[in-house]
PDB file of C-alpha atoms in Angstrom:
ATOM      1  CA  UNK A 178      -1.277   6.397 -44.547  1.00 57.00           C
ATOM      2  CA  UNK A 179      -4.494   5.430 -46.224  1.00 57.00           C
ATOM      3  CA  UNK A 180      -3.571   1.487 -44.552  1.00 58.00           C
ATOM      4  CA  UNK A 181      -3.195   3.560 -41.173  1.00 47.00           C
ATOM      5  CA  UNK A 182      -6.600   5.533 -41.609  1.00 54.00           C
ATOM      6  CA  UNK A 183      -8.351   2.025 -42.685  1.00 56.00           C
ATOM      7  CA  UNK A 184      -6.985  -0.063 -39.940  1.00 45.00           C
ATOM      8  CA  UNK A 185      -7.959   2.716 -37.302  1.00 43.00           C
ATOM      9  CA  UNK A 186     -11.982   3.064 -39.005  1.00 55.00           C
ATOM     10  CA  UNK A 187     -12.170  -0.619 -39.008  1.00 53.00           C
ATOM     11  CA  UNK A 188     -10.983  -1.013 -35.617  1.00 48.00           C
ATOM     12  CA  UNK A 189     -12.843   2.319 -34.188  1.00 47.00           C
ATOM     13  CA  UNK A 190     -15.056   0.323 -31.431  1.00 48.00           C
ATOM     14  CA  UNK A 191     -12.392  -2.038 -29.802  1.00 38.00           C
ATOM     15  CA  UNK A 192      -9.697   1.510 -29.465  1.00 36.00           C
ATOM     16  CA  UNK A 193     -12.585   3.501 -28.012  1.00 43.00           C
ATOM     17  CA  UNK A 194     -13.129   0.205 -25.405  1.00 33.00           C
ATOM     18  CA  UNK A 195      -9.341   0.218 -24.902  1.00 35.00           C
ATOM     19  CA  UNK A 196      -9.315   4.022 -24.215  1.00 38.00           C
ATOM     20  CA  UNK A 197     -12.039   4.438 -21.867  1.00 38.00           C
ATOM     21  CA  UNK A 198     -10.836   0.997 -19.877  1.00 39.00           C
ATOM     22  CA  UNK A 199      -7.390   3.382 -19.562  1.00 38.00           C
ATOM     23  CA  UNK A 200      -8.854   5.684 -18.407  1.00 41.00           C
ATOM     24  CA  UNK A 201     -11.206   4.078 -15.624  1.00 39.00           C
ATOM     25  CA  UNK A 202      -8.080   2.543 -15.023  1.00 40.00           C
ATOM     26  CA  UNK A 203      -6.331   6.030 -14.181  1.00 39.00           C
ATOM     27  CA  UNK A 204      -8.914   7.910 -12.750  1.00 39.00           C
ATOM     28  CA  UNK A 205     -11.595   5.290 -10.850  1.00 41.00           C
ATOM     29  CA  UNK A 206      -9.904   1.919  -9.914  1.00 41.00           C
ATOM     30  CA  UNK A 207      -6.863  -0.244 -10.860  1.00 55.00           C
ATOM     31  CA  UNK A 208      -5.088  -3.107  -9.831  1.00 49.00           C
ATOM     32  CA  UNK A 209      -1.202  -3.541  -8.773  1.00 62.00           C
ATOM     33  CA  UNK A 210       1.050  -6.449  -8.442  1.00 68.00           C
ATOM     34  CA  UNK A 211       3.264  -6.055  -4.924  1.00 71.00           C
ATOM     35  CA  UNK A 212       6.160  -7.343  -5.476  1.00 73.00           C
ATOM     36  CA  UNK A 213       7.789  -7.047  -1.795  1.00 83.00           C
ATOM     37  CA  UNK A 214       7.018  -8.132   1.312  1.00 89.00           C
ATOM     38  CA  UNK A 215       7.419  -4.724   3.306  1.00 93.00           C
ATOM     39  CA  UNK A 216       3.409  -4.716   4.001  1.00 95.00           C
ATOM     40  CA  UNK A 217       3.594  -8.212   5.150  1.00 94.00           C
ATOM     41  CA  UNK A 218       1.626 -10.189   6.811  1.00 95.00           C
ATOM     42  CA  UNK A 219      -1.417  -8.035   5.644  1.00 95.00           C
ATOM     43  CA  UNK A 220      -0.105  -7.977   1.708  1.00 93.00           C
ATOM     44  CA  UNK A 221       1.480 -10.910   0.364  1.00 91.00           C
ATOM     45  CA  UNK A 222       4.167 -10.841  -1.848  1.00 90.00           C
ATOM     46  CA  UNK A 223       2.171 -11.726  -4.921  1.00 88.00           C
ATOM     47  CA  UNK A 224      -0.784 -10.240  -4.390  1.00 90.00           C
ATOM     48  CA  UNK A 225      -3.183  -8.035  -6.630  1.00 91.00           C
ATOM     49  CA  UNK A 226      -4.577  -5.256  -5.050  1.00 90.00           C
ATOM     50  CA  UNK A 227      -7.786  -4.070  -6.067  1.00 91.00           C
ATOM     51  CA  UNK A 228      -6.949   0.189  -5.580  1.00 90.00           C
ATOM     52  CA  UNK A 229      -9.918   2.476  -5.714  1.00 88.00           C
ATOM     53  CA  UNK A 230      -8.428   5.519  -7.271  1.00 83.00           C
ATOM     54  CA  UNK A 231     -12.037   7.692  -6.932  1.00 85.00           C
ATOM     55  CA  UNK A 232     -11.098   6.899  -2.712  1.00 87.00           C
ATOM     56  CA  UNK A 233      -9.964  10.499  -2.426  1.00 93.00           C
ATOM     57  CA  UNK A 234     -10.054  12.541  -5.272  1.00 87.00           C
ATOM     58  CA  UNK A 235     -11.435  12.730  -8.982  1.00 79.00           C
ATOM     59  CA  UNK A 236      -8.358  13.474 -11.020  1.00 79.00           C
ATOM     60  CA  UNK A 237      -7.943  14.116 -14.724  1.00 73.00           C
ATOM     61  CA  UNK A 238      -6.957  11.042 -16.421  1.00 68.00           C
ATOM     62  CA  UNK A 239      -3.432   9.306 -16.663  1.00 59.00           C
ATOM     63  CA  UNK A 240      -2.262  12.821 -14.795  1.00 66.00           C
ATOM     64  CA  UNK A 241      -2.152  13.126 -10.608  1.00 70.00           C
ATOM     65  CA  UNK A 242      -4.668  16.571 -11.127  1.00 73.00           C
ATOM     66  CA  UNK A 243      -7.523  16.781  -8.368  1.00 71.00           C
ATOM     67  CA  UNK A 244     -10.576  17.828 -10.502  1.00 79.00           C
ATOM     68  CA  UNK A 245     -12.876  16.743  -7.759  1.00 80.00           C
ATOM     69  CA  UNK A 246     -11.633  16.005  -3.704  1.00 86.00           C
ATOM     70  CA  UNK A 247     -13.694  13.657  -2.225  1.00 88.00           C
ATOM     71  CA  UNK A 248     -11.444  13.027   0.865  1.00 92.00           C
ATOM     72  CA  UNK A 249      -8.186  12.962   2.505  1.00 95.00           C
ATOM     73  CA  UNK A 250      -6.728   9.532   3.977  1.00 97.00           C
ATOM     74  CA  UNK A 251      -7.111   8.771   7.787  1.00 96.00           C
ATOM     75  CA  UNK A 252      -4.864   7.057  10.212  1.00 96.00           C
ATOM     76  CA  UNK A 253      -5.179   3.053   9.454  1.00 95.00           C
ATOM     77  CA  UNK A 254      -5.484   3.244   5.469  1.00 96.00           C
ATOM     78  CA  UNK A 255      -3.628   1.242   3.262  1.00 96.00           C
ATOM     79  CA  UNK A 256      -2.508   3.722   0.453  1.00 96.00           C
ATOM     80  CA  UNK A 257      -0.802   4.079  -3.090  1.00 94.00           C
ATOM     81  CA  UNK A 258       1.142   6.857  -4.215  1.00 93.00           C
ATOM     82  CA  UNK A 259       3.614   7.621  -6.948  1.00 92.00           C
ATOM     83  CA  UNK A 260       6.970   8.776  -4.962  1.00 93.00           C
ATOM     84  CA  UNK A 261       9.317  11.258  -6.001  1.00 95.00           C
ATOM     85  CA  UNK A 262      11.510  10.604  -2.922  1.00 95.00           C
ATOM     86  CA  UNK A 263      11.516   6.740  -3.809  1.00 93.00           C
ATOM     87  CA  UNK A 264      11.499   7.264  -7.157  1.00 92.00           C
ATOM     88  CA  UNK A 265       8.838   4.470  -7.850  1.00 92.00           C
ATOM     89  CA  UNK A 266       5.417   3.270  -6.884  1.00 91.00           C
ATOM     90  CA  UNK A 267       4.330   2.355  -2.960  1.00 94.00           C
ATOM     91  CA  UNK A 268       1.940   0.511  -0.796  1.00 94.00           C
ATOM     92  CA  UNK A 269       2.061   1.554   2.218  1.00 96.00           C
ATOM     93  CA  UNK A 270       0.012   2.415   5.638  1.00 97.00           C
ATOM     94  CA  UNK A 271      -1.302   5.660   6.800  1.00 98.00           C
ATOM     95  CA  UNK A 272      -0.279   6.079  10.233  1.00 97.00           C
ATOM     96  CA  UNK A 273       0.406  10.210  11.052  1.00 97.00           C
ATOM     97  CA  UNK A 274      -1.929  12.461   9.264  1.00 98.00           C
ATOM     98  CA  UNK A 275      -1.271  16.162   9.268  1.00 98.00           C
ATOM     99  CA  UNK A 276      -0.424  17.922  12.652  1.00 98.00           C
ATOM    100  CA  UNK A 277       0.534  14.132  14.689  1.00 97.00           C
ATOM    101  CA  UNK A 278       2.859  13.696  16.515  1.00 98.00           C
ATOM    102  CA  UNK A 279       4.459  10.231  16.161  1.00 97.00           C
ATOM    103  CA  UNK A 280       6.974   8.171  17.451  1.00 97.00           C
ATOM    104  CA  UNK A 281       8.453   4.631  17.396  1.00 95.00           C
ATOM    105  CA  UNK A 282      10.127   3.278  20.525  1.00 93.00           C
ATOM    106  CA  UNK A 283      11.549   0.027  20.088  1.00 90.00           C
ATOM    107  CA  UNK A 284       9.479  -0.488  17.366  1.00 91.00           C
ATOM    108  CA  UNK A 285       5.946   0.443  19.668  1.00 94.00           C
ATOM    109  CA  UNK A 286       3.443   2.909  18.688  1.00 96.00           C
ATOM    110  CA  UNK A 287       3.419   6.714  19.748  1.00 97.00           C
ATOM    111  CA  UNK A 288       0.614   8.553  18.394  1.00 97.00           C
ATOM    112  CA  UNK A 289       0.194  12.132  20.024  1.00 97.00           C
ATOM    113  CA  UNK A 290       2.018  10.583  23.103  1.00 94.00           C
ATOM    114  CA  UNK A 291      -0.153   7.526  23.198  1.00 96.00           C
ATOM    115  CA  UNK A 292       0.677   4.360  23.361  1.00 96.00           C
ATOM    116  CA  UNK A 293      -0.499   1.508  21.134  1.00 97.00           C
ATOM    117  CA  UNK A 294      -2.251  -1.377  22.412  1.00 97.00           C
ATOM    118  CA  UNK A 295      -0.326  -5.022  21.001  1.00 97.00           C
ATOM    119  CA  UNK A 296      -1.590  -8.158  21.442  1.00 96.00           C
ATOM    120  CA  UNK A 297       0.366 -11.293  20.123  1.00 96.00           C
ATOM    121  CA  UNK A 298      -1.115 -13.570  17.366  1.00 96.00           C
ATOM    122  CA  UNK A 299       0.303 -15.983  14.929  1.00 94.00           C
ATOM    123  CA  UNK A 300       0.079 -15.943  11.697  1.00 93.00           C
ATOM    124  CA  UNK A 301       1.731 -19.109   9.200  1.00 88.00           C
ATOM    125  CA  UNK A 302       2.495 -19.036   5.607  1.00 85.00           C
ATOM    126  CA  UNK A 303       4.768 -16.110   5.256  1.00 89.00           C
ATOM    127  CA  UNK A 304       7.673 -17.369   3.240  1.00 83.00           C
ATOM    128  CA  UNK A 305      10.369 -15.212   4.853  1.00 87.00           C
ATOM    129  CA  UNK A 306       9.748 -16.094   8.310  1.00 92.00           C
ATOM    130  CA  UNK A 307      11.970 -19.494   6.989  1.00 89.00           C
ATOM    131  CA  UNK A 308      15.067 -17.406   6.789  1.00 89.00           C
ATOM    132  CA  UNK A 309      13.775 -14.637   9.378  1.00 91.00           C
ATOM    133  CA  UNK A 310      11.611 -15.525  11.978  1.00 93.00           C
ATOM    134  CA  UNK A 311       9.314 -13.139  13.167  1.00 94.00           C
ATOM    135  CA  UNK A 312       6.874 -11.986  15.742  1.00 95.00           C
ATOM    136  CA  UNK A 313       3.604 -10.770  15.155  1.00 97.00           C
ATOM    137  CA  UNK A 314       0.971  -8.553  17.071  1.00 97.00           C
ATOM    138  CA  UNK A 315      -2.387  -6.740  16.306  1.00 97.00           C
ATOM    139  CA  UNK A 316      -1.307  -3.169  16.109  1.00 97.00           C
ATOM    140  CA  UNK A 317      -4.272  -0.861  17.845  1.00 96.00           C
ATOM    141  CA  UNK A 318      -3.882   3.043  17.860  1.00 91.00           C
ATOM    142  CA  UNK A 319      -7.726   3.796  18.262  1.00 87.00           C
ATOM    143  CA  UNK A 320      -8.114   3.483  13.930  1.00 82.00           C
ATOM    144  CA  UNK A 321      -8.058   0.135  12.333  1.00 89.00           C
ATOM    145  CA  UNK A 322      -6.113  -2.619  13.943  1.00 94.00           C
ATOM    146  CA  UNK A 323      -4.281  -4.385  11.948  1.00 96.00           C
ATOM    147  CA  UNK A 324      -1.109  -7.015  12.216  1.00 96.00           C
ATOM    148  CA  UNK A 325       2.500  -5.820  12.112  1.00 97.00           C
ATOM    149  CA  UNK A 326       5.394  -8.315  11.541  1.00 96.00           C
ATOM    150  CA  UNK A 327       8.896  -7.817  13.918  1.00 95.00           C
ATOM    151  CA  UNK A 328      12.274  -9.733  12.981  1.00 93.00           C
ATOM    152  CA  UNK A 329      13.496 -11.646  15.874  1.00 90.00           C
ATOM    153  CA  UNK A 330      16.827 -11.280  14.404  1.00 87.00           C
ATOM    154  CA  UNK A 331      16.022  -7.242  14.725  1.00 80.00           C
ATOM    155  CA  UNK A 332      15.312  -7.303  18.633  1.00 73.00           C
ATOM    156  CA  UNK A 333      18.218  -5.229  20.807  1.00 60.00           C
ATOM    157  CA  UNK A 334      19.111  -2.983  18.002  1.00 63.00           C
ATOM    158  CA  UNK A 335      17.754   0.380  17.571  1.00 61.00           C
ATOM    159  CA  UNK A 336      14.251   0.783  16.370  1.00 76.00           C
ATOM    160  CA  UNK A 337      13.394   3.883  17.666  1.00 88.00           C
ATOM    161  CA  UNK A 338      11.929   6.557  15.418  1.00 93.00           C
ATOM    162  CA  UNK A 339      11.332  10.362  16.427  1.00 88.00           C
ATOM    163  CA  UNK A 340       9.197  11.765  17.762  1.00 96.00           C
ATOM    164  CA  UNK A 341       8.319  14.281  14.916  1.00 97.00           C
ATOM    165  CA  UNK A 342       5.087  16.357  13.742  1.00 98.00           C
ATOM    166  CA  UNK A 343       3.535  15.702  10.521  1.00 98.00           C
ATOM    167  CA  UNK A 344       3.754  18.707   8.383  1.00 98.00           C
ATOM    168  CA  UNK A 345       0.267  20.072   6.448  1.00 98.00           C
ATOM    169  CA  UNK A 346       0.014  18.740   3.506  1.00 97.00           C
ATOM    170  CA  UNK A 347       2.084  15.582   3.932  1.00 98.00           C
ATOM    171  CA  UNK A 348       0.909  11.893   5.659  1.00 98.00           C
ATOM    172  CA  UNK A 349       3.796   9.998   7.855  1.00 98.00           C
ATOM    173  CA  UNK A 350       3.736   6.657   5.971  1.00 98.00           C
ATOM    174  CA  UNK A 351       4.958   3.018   7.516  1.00 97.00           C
ATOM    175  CA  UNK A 352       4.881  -0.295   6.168  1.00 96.00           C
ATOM    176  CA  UNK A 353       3.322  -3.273   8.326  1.00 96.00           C
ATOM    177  CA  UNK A 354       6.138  -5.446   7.847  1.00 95.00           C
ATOM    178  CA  UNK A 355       8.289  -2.857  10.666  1.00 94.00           C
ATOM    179  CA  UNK A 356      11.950  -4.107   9.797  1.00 93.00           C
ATOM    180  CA  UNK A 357      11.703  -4.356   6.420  1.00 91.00           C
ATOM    181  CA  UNK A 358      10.065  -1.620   5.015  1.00 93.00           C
ATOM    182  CA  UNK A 359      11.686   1.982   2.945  1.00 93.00           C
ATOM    183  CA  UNK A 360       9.020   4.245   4.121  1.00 95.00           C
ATOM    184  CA  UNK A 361       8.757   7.607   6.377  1.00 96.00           C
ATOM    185  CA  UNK A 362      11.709   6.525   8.359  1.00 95.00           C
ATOM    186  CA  UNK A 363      14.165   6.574   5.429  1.00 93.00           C
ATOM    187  CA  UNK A 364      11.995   9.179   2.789  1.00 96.00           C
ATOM    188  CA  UNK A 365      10.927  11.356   5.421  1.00 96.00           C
ATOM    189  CA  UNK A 366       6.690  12.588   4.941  1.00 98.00           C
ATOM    190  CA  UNK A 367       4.937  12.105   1.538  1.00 98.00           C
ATOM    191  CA  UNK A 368       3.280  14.761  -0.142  1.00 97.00           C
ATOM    192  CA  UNK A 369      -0.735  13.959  -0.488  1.00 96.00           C
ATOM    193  CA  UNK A 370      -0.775  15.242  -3.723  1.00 94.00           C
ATOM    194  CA  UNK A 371       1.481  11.636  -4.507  1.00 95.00           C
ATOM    195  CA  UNK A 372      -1.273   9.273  -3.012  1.00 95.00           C
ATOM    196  CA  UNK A 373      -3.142   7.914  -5.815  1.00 92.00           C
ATOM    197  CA  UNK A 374      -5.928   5.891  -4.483  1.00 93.00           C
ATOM    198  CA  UNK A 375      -6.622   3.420  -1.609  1.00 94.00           C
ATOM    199  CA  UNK A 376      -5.817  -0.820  -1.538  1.00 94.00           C
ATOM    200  CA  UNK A 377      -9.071  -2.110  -0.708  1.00 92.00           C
ATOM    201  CA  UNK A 378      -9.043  -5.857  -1.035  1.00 90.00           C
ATOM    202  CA  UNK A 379      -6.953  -8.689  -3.037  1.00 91.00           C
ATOM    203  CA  UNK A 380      -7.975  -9.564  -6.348  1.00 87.00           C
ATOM    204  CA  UNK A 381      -5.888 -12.774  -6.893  1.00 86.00           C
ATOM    205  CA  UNK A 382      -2.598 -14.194  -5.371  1.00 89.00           C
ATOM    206  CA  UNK A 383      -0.096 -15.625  -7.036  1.00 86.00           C
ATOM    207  CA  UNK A 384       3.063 -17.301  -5.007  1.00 85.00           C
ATOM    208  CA  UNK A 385       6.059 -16.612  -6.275  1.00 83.00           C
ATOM    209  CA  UNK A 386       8.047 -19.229  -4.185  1.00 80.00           C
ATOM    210  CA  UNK A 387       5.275 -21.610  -5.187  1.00 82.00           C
ATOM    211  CA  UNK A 388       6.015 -21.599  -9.025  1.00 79.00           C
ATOM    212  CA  UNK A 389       3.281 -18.408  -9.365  1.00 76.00           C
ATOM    213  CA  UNK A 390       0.288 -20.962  -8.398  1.00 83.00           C
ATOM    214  CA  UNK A 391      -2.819 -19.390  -7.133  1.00 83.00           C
ATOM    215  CA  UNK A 392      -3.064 -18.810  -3.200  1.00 86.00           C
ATOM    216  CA  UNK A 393      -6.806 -19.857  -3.131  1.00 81.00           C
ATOM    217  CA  UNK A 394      -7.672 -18.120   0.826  1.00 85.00           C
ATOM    218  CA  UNK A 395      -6.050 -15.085  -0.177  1.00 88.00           C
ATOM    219  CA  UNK A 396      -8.697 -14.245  -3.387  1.00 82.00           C
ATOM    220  CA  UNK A 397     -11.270 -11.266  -2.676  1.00 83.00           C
ATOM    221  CA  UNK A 398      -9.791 -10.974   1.145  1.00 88.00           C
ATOM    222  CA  UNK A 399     -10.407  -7.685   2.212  1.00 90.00           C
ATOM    223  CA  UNK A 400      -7.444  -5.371   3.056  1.00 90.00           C
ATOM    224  CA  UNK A 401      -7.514  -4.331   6.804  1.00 87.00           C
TER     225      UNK A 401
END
């Protein structure tokens, strides 16, 4: 005990560093490995996200308790939450906040019966467009473009989703990456009390099919 008590008076400075960078950590801003492609082409399989946590609320430390709300996510945010229904940590994108009405039909847009604008781009380096080629297209509701990824192999099944109304209370949530992604489709609408913070930008890249070396254009790229 008296080893314990010595150890923890000699080492009083560097635990107090480790506990406050915890808690910063918890409460103001993080960083989290993705390790699946279901937000690709916009996040990587690899990447480290840089998530503010202080985006929408103040909580308590190291617990999901709102001691401050600063905001609630819009349409277009990238988001993190904790979920129950998934039973593990997400990335995902906002795209029905509270009272929408949204729809998918053949994997298109509906938001409050409007369409989606699409335009075609291309976009290279996405390792699972070997195995399953894609399509991609700049995704524009009226908040945020941003590119969504379609299987080719997917095309002339069913894709359609809905319509349904987003309850209060709980965002519709759908990854960019359209066929491969366990989101609002499969888990139905996630509670906003599970979103955490907001994915703001890469950190650092790593590629995992690349023997985990460093994807040097993906560093500091902001998350759109």
């Amino acid at each position: 005990m008296q080893r314990l008590s010595r150890l923890l008076s000699n080492n009083k400075g560097f635990l107090t560093f480790l506990l406050c960078m915890f808690m910063f950590r918890s409460a103001v801003a993080d960083w989290n490995v993705v390790p699946t492609g279901s937000m690709q082409p916009t996040i990587e399989i690899g990447d480290r996200i840089v998530v503010d946590k202080a985006a929408y609320d103040l909580r308590l430390p190291f617990t999901h308790v709102s001691l401050v709300h600063r905001a609630d996510p819009q349409r277009g945010d990238i988001v993190v939450l904790d979920s129950t229904a998934a039973g593990e940590r997400l990335v995902k994108r906002v795209i029905g906040v509270p009272g929408d009405q949204v729809a998918l039909v053949q994997n298109h847009l509906y938001v409050n019966g409007k369409a989606a604008d699409y335009r075609y781009t291309q976009v290279s380096g996405i390792r699972d467009d070997r195995e399953d080629p894609a399509l991609y297209a700049v995704e524009d509701s009226g908040s945020r473009p941003h590119t969504v990824r379609w299987s080719i192999a997917a095309q002339g099944h069913t894709r359609d989703f809905g319509p349904v109304t987003v309850p209060t209370g709980h965002y519709l949530l759908l990854g960019d990456n359209r066929d491969n992604s366990a989101d609002s489709r499969y888990f139905g609408f996630f509670p906003r009390n599970e979103i955490t913070g907001r994915a703001t930008r890469v950190a650092l890249s790593l590629d995992p099919g690349n023997h985990y070396l460093p994807r040097g254009d993906r560093w500091g790229a902001a998350l759109r």
